[in-house]
Amino acid sequence: MNDRLNRYVEITSRIKCGRRFCEFLESGGTVWDQPVGSSWRNVTAEAIERERLTVERLERVRSRLYPDLIVKEVTIYNH
């Protein structure tokens, strides 16, 4: 593969990974944080929001850089 296609695959993989992480958290996964000197706290909602924003940014970048390569993503799980 050429460098351009490699970069497209990298961005697409990061998008898919981010989506799956959000799905995992939305289905009951949790993220905990312990700031220095404080007790543990649940930051799941913040992690989901942060990851969603990252995915949205990556999708915008991908659509600007690779408008000719983007195809609708279809998986065996789509109905």
PDB file of C-alpha atoms in Angstrom:
ATOM      1  CA  MET A   1       0.000   0.000   0.000  1.00  0.00           C
ATOM      2  CA  ASN A   2       1.095   3.541  -0.558  1.00  0.00           C
ATOM      3  CA  ASP A   3       1.548   6.075   2.245  1.00  0.00           C
ATOM      4  CA  ARG A   4      -1.737   7.843   1.528  1.00  0.00           C
ATOM      5  CA  LEU A   5      -3.732   4.639   1.789  1.00  0.00           C
ATOM      6  CA  ASN A   6      -1.815   3.596   4.910  1.00  0.00           C
ATOM      7  CA  ARG A   7      -2.757   6.871   6.593  1.00  0.00           C
ATOM      8  CA  TYR A   8      -6.408   6.427   5.589  1.00  0.00           C
ATOM      9  CA  VAL A   9      -6.431   2.935   7.103  1.00  0.00           C
ATOM     10  CA  GLU A  10      -4.810   4.262  10.285  1.00  0.00           C
ATOM     11  CA  ILE A  11      -7.418   7.008  10.727  1.00  0.00           C
ATOM     12  CA  THR A  12     -10.277   4.622   9.939  1.00  0.00           C
ATOM     13  CA  SER A  13      -8.946   2.106  12.461  1.00  0.00           C
ATOM     14  CA  ARG A  14      -8.754   4.797  15.141  1.00  0.00           C
ATOM     15  CA  ILE A  15     -12.349   5.806  14.380  1.00  0.00           C
ATOM     16  CA  LYS A  16     -13.590   2.230  14.654  1.00  0.00           C
ATOM     17  CA  CYS A  17     -11.645   1.652  17.866  1.00  0.00           C
ATOM     18  CA  GLY A  18     -13.077   4.823  19.414  1.00  0.00           C
ATOM     19  CA  ARG A  19     -16.612   3.817  18.479  1.00  0.00           C
ATOM     20  CA  ARG A  20     -16.152   0.371  20.003  1.00  0.00           C
ATOM     21  CA  PHE A  21     -14.744   1.884  23.191  1.00  0.00           C
ATOM     22  CA  CYS A  22     -17.815   4.114  23.517  1.00  0.00           C
ATOM     23  CA  GLU A  23     -20.081   1.122  22.910  1.00  0.00           C
ATOM     24  CA  PHE A  24     -18.244  -0.797  25.630  1.00  0.00           C
ATOM     25  CA  LEU A  25     -18.660   2.024  28.124  1.00  0.00           C
ATOM     26  CA  GLU A  26     -22.305   2.574  27.209  1.00  0.00           C
ATOM     27  CA  SER A  27     -22.995  -1.113  27.816  1.00  0.00           C
ATOM     28  CA  GLY A  28     -21.722  -0.952  31.382  1.00  0.00           C
ATOM     29  CA  GLY A  29     -17.963  -0.451  31.299  1.00  0.00           C
ATOM     30  CA  THR A  30     -16.519   2.112  33.694  1.00  0.00           C
ATOM     31  CA  VAL A  31     -13.513   4.392  33.868  1.00  0.00           C
ATOM     32  CA  TRP A  32     -12.122   5.423  37.239  1.00  0.00           C
ATOM     33  CA  ASP A  33      -9.642   8.177  38.041  1.00  0.00           C
ATOM     34  CA  GLN A  34      -7.803   9.096  41.207  1.00  0.00           C
ATOM     35  CA  PRO A  35      -6.462  12.640  41.154  1.00  0.00           C
ATOM     36  CA  VAL A  36      -3.408  13.174  43.339  1.00  0.00           C
ATOM     37  CA  GLY A  37      -4.476  13.374  46.964  1.00  0.00           C
ATOM     38  CA  SER A  38      -8.122  12.598  46.226  1.00  0.00           C
ATOM     39  CA  SER A  39     -10.326   9.550  46.339  1.00  0.00           C
ATOM     40  CA  TRP A  40     -11.292   7.501  43.308  1.00  0.00           C
ATOM     41  CA  ARG A  41     -14.096   8.865  41.144  1.00  0.00           C
ATOM     42  CA  ASN A  42     -16.107   7.521  38.224  1.00  0.00           C
ATOM     43  CA  VAL A  43     -15.282   9.472  35.048  1.00  0.00           C
ATOM     44  CA  THR A  44     -17.104   7.231  32.572  1.00  0.00           C
ATOM     45  CA  ALA A  45     -19.410   9.960  31.227  1.00  0.00           C
ATOM     46  CA  GLU A  46     -16.438  12.269  30.702  1.00  0.00           C
ATOM     47  CA  ALA A  47     -14.490   9.513  28.945  1.00  0.00           C
ATOM     48  CA  ILE A  48     -17.402   8.781  26.599  1.00  0.00           C
ATOM     49  CA  GLU A  49     -17.798  12.457  25.718  1.00  0.00           C
ATOM     50  CA  ARG A  50     -14.066  12.925  25.166  1.00  0.00           C
ATOM     51  CA  GLU A  51     -13.870   9.830  22.951  1.00  0.00           C
ATOM     52  CA  ARG A  52     -16.935  10.861  20.932  1.00  0.00           C
ATOM     53  CA  LEU A  53     -15.401  14.258  20.251  1.00  0.00           C
ATOM     54  CA  THR A  54     -12.156  12.595  19.169  1.00  0.00           C
ATOM     55  CA  VAL A  55     -14.038  10.281  16.807  1.00  0.00           C
ATOM     56  CA  GLU A  56     -15.975  13.213  15.331  1.00  0.00           C
ATOM     57  CA  ARG A  57     -12.740  15.144  14.740  1.00  0.00           C
ATOM     58  CA  LEU A  58     -11.128  12.139  13.089  1.00  0.00           C
ATOM     59  CA  GLU A  59     -14.185  11.664  10.868  1.00  0.00           C
ATOM     60  CA  ARG A  60     -13.980  15.300   9.743  1.00  0.00           C
ATOM     61  CA  VAL A  61     -10.259  14.996   9.033  1.00  0.00           C
ATOM     62  CA  ARG A  62     -10.787  11.771   7.110  1.00  0.00           C
ATOM     63  CA  SER A  63     -13.601  13.244   5.009  1.00  0.00           C
ATOM     64  CA  ARG A  64     -11.482  16.281   4.117  1.00  0.00           C
ATOM     65  CA  LEU A  65      -8.310  14.378   3.309  1.00  0.00           C
ATOM     66  CA  TYR A  66      -9.832  11.316   1.658  1.00  0.00           C
ATOM     67  CA  PRO A  67     -13.223  12.176   0.122  1.00  0.00           C
ATOM     68  CA  ASP A  68     -12.508   9.736  -2.700  1.00  0.00           C
ATOM     69  CA  LEU A  69     -11.847   6.784  -0.369  1.00  0.00           C
ATOM     70  CA  ILE A  70     -14.695   6.972   2.119  1.00  0.00           C
ATOM     71  CA  VAL A  71     -17.258   4.252   1.668  1.00  0.00           C
ATOM     72  CA  LYS A  72     -20.186   3.475   3.902  1.00  0.00           C
ATOM     73  CA  GLU A  73     -18.940   1.155   6.606  1.00  0.00           C
ATOM     74  CA  VAL A  74     -20.933  -2.042   6.604  1.00  0.00           C
ATOM     75  CA  THR A  75     -20.444  -4.855   9.077  1.00  0.00           C
ATOM     76  CA  ILE A  76     -22.181  -8.146   9.596  1.00  0.00           C
ATOM     77  CA  TYR A  77     -23.875  -6.557  12.608  1.00  0.00           C
ATOM     78  CA  ASN A  78     -25.684  -3.841  10.622  1.00  0.00           C
ATOM     79  CA  HIS A  79     -29.295  -4.681   9.837  1.00  0.00           C
TER      80      HIS A  79
END
